[in-house]
Amino acid sequence: MWQQRVFIGNMQRFCLVEIGSGTSAGDVLNMVDNQGALEQTPGSGGWMLWEVSQDFGMERPIRNFEMLNDVCGAWNSDKTVNLLVIKKTLLAPLLSSRAMPTSSPKCSGYVQHEYKRGKWQKRWMELREHSLWLSKRDTGKDAVFLCSLNNFDAFYVTRVHKAPKPYVFSVKSTDSLTYFEDTADYVHVFSCGESEGKNWLEKILLARSYVLYQERHVVSAATAATAGGSSASAALQRSGTRKRPAQPLVTVPKPEMTPTTFEPAAGSLLARR
C-alpha cells in the first residue's frame, strides 16, 4: 500500500488515497467521491481518472477496471512528474465495461507519422487484430507491424507539437521505458485532421479496452477453474480402504483319495525288483 495524490479538475486541489495491488481506477473514484470531493455538476460526460504523463507531454483516461499498480508501476521512479487527475470526459460511457465491443474494432486511413523527431511521412495506417500497421499505399501489401495494443494505449498529446496537420495524438507503451533498447519504439506520434484524429483515438482506446477486458476475463476464468479443480479434487478423494480378512471366493471340497494297487508288467524292471 502507498499513498497517492489524486488531483481533481483543474489541479488546484487534491485528495490522498491509499493504493494497493488490487486497487482499480473505479475504486479510487469511489474513495474520492466518498470524501465529497466530486461535485455533481450538470453537464455531459462522466468522471474518469486520468494518467498525466508529463515526461512525454500526453495524457489518457484510465478505465475503471484498470489496476493502478500496473499504471503507476510503469512510471519512471527517478522522476516524480507524472500525475493522476480526475476530470469529466465524454469518453466515460464509451470506455465503461458495459460498452465493451464484442470484437476488436478496425480502422484504416492516411495519417502523418513522425518517424523521427520533427520528421514526418504520410502513411496508410490500419488497426486490425488489436495491432497497428503502417504501409506506403492503401493496398496494405507492404504493411509493417508498428505495435500491439497488448502493451500500448492511445494518448492525447498536450505538449505543443509542430506537426503538418492540426490534430496530434499518439500511442505509448504501458510498460516501463527500461524495457526498450530504442526509445523511438516506446512512443509513436501521428497527425491528421481533427475528425479523423478523434475517430482514431476512440477506435484505439476501444481496441485496448477489448484486450484488457479479455485478459481479465481469461485470468479470472483460469483462477476460478484452478480453485474449482482443487475443491473438486478434494471432494473426489477416496476414503480409506478397510482391510478385510482374506477368504476364498469359492469353497472347494477336498477330493477323497482311494488307495489303488499297482501290478508291474511281467519282464519290466519294476517286476524284477
C-alpha positions as CSV (number, residue, x, y, z in Angstrom):
1,M,0.0,0.0,0.0
2,W,1.1,3.5,-0.7
3,Q,-0.4,7.0,-0.5
4,Q,-1.0,8.8,-3.8
5,R,-2.1,12.3,-4.5
6,V,-5.1,12.4,-6.8
7,F,-5.8,15.9,-8.3
8,I,-9.3,17.0,-9.1
9,G,-10.4,19.0,-12.1
10,N,-8.1,22.0,-12.6
11,M,-5.4,20.5,-10.2
12,Q,-6.0,23.3,-7.6
13,R,-7.0,20.7,-5.1
14,F,-6.2,17.0,-4.4
15,C,-7.1,14.1,-2.2
16,L,-4.8,11.5,-0.6
17,V,-5.8,7.9,-1.3
18,E,-4.3,4.6,-0.4
19,I,-3.5,2.4,-3.4
20,G,-2.6,-1.3,-3.2
21,S,-2.0,-4.1,-5.7
22,G,-5.7,-4.7,-6.1
23,T,-6.9,-1.1,-6.3
24,S,-8.6,-0.1,-9.6
25,A,-9.3,3.3,-11.0
26,G,-13.0,2.8,-10.2
27,D,-12.0,2.2,-6.5
28,V,-10.2,5.5,-6.4
29,L,-13.2,7.3,-7.9
30,N,-15.4,5.8,-5.2
31,M,-12.9,6.8,-2.4
32,V,-12.7,10.4,-3.6
33,D,-16.5,10.6,-4.1
34,N,-17.0,9.3,-0.5
35,Q,-14.8,12.2,0.7
36,G,-17.3,14.5,-1.0
37,A,-14.7,15.9,-3.4
38,L,-16.6,15.1,-6.6
39,E,-19.2,17.7,-7.2
40,Q,-22.3,16.6,-9.2
41,T,-22.2,19.4,-11.7
42,P,-24.5,19.4,-14.6
43,G,-23.0,18.5,-18.0
44,S,-22.4,15.7,-20.3
45,G,-19.8,13.0,-19.7
46,G,-18.7,11.4,-16.5
47,W,-15.9,11.4,-14.1
48,M,-12.8,9.4,-15.0
49,L,-9.3,9.0,-13.6
50,W,-6.6,10.2,-16.0
51,E,-2.9,9.4,-16.3
52,V,-1.0,12.5,-17.0
53,S,2.4,11.6,-18.4
54,Q,4.2,14.9,-18.1
55,D,7.6,13.5,-19.1
56,F,6.2,12.9,-22.6
57,G,3.6,15.7,-22.6
58,M,0.5,13.5,-23.0
59,E,-2.4,12.0,-21.1
60,R,-5.1,9.3,-21.3
61,P,-8.2,8.2,-19.5
62,I,-7.8,5.2,-17.2
63,R,-10.6,2.7,-17.5
64,N,-12.4,1.9,-14.2
65,F,-11.3,-1.7,-14.3
66,E,-7.6,-1.0,-14.8
67,M,-5.3,-1.7,-11.9
68,L,-3.4,1.4,-10.7
69,N,-0.5,-0.7,-9.6
70,D,0.2,-1.5,-13.3
71,V,-0.3,2.1,-14.3
72,C,2.0,3.7,-11.7
73,G,4.5,0.9,-11.9
74,A,5.4,1.9,-15.4
75,W,6.4,5.4,-14.4
76,N,10.0,6.4,-14.2
77,S,10.8,6.2,-10.5
78,D,13.6,8.7,-10.9
79,K,11.2,11.4,-12.0
80,T,8.1,12.3,-9.9
81,V,6.4,14.3,-12.7
82,N,3.5,12.0,-13.6
83,L,0.1,12.6,-12.0
84,L,-3.3,11.1,-11.5
85,V,-6.1,13.6,-12.2
86,I,-9.9,13.2,-12.0
87,K,-11.9,15.1,-14.6
88,K,-15.0,14.8,-16.6
89,T,-14.9,13.4,-20.2
90,L,-17.3,12.3,-22.9
91,L,-15.3,9.1,-23.1
92,A,-16.6,7.8,-19.8
93,P,-19.7,5.9,-21.3
94,L,-17.6,4.7,-24.2
95,L,-14.9,3.1,-22.0
96,S,-17.1,1.6,-19.4
97,S,-17.3,-2.2,-19.1
98,R,-21.0,-2.1,-20.2
99,A,-20.0,-0.7,-23.6
100,M,-17.4,-3.4,-24.3
101,P,-17.4,-4.3,-28.0
102,T,-17.9,-8.0,-28.9
103,S,-14.9,-7.9,-31.3
104,S,-11.8,-5.8,-31.6
105,P,-12.5,-2.6,-33.6
106,K,-11.0,-1.9,-37.0
107,C,-10.0,1.3,-38.6
108,S,-7.8,2.5,-41.6
109,G,-6.8,5.7,-43.2
110,Y,-3.9,8.0,-44.2
111,V,-2.0,9.8,-41.3
112,Q,1.2,11.7,-40.9
113,H,3.6,9.6,-38.9
114,E,6.6,11.1,-37.0
115,Y,9.2,8.5,-37.9
116,K,12.0,10.7,-36.4
117,R,11.8,13.7,-34.1
118,G,10.5,16.6,-36.3
119,K,10.4,14.3,-39.4
120,W,7.0,13.3,-40.8
121,Q,5.9,11.0,-43.6
122,K,2.5,10.1,-45.0
123,R,1.5,6.5,-44.3
124,W,-1.6,4.3,-44.6
125,M,-2.4,3.1,-41.1
126,E,-4.5,0.1,-40.2
127,L,-5.9,-1.0,-36.9
128,R,-6.7,-4.7,-37.1
129,E,-6.2,-7.7,-34.8
130,H,-5.7,-5.1,-32.0
131,S,-2.4,-4.0,-33.6
132,L,-1.3,-1.1,-35.7
133,W,0.3,-1.5,-39.1
134,L,1.9,1.1,-41.5
135,S,2.2,0.9,-45.3
136,K,3.0,3.3,-48.1
137,R,-0.2,2.6,-50.0
138,D,-3.7,1.8,-49.1
139,T,-3.4,-1.7,-50.6
140,G,-1.5,-2.7,-47.4
141,K,0.7,-5.1,-49.3
142,D,3.9,-3.6,-47.8
143,A,2.4,-3.3,-44.3
144,V,4.9,-3.1,-41.5
145,F,3.9,-4.0,-37.9
146,L,4.2,-1.0,-35.6
147,C,2.9,-2.1,-32.2
148,S,0.4,-4.3,-30.4
149,L,-2.3,-2.9,-28.1
150,N,-1.5,-5.7,-25.7
151,N,1.0,-3.2,-24.2
152,F,0.3,0.1,-26.0
153,D,-2.5,2.6,-25.4
154,A,-3.8,5.8,-27.1
155,F,-2.8,9.2,-25.6
156,Y,-3.9,12.8,-26.1
157,V,-0.8,14.9,-26.9
158,T,-0.9,18.0,-24.6
159,R,2.5,19.5,-25.3
160,V,2.8,21.8,-28.3
161,H,3.9,19.8,-31.3
162,K,5.0,21.2,-34.6
163,A,3.0,18.9,-37.0
164,P,1.8,19.0,-40.6
165,K,-1.9,18.5,-39.6
166,P,-3.9,20.3,-36.8
167,Y,-4.7,17.2,-34.7
168,V,-1.9,15.3,-32.9
169,F,-2.3,12.0,-31.0
170,S,0.0,9.2,-30.0
171,V,0.2,5.6,-28.9
172,K,2.6,4.9,-26.0
173,S,3.7,1.7,-24.3
174,T,2.1,0.9,-20.9
175,D,5.3,-0.8,-19.8
176,S,8.4,0.8,-18.3
177,L,10.8,2.6,-20.6
178,T,13.6,0.5,-19.3
179,Y,12.3,-2.5,-21.3
180,F,13.1,-0.7,-24.6
181,E,16.6,-0.5,-26.1
182,D,15.5,2.2,-28.6
183,T,13.3,4.9,-27.1
184,A,11.8,5.6,-30.5
185,D,9.9,2.3,-30.1
186,Y,8.3,3.5,-26.9
187,V,6.0,6.2,-28.3
188,H,4.6,6.8,-31.8
189,V,3.1,10.2,-32.7
190,F,0.6,10.8,-35.5
191,S,-1.0,13.9,-37.1
192,C,-4.2,14.2,-39.1
193,G,-7.5,16.2,-39.4
194,E,-9.5,16.7,-36.2
195,S,-12.4,14.5,-37.0
196,E,-10.1,11.7,-38.2
197,G,-7.9,12.0,-35.2
198,K,-10.8,11.8,-32.7
199,N,-12.1,8.7,-34.6
200,W,-8.6,7.1,-34.4
201,L,-8.4,7.8,-30.7
202,E,-11.8,6.3,-29.9
203,K,-11.1,3.2,-32.0
204,I,-7.7,2.6,-30.5
205,L,-9.0,3.1,-26.9
206,L,-11.8,0.7,-27.6
207,A,-9.4,-1.9,-29.0
208,R,-7.2,-1.6,-26.0
209,S,-10.3,-1.9,-23.7
210,Y,-11.2,-5.1,-25.6
211,V,-7.7,-6.6,-25.0
212,L,-7.7,-5.6,-21.3
213,Y,-11.2,-7.0,-20.7
214,Q,-10.4,-10.3,-22.5
215,E,-7.2,-10.7,-20.5
216,R,-9.0,-10.0,-17.2
217,H,-11.8,-12.4,-18.2
218,V,-9.4,-15.2,-19.1
219,V,-7.3,-14.7,-16.0
220,S,-10.4,-14.7,-13.8
221,A,-11.8,-17.8,-15.5
222,A,-8.4,-19.6,-15.1
223,T,-8.3,-18.7,-11.5
224,A,-11.8,-19.9,-10.9
225,A,-11.1,-23.1,-12.8
226,T,-8.0,-23.7,-10.7
227,A,-9.9,-23.1,-7.5
228,G,-12.8,-25.2,-8.6
229,G,-10.4,-28.0,-9.7
230,S,-8.8,-28.0,-6.3
231,S,-12.1,-28.2,-4.4
232,A,-13.3,-30.9,-6.8
233,S,-10.1,-32.9,-6.3
234,A,-10.5,-32.6,-2.6
235,A,-14.2,-33.7,-2.9
236,L,-13.3,-36.7,-5.1
237,Q,-10.6,-38.1,-2.8
238,R,-11.2,-41.8,-1.9
239,S,-11.9,-42.6,1.7
240,G,-9.6,-45.0,3.5
241,T,-9.9,-48.7,2.4
242,R,-11.0,-51.0,5.2
243,K,-9.0,-54.3,5.3
244,R,-11.0,-57.5,5.2
245,P,-9.7,-60.9,6.3
246,A,-8.5,-63.0,3.4
247,Q,-11.1,-65.7,2.4
248,P,-11.6,-67.8,-0.7
249,L,-14.2,-66.8,-3.1
250,V,-15.4,-70.3,-3.7
251,T,-15.3,-73.2,-1.2
252,V,-13.9,-76.2,-3.0
253,P,-14.4,-79.6,-1.3
254,K,-11.3,-81.8,-0.8
255,P,-11.2,-84.7,-3.1
256,E,-11.4,-88.2,-1.4
257,M,-8.2,-90.3,-2.2
258,T,-8.8,-94.0,-2.7
259,P,-5.9,-96.4,-2.5
260,T,-5.0,-98.3,-5.6
261,T,-2.9,-101.5,-6.2
262,F,-0.2,-101.4,-8.8
263,E,0.8,-104.5,-10.7
264,P,4.0,-104.1,-12.7
265,A,4.1,-105.7,-16.1
266,A,5.9,-109.0,-16.4
267,G,9.5,-108.6,-17.6
268,S,9.8,-104.9,-16.6
269,L,12.5,-103.6,-14.3
270,L,9.9,-103.0,-11.5
271,A,8.8,-106.6,-11.7
272,R,12.4,-107.7,-11.2
273,R,12.7,-105.7,-8.0
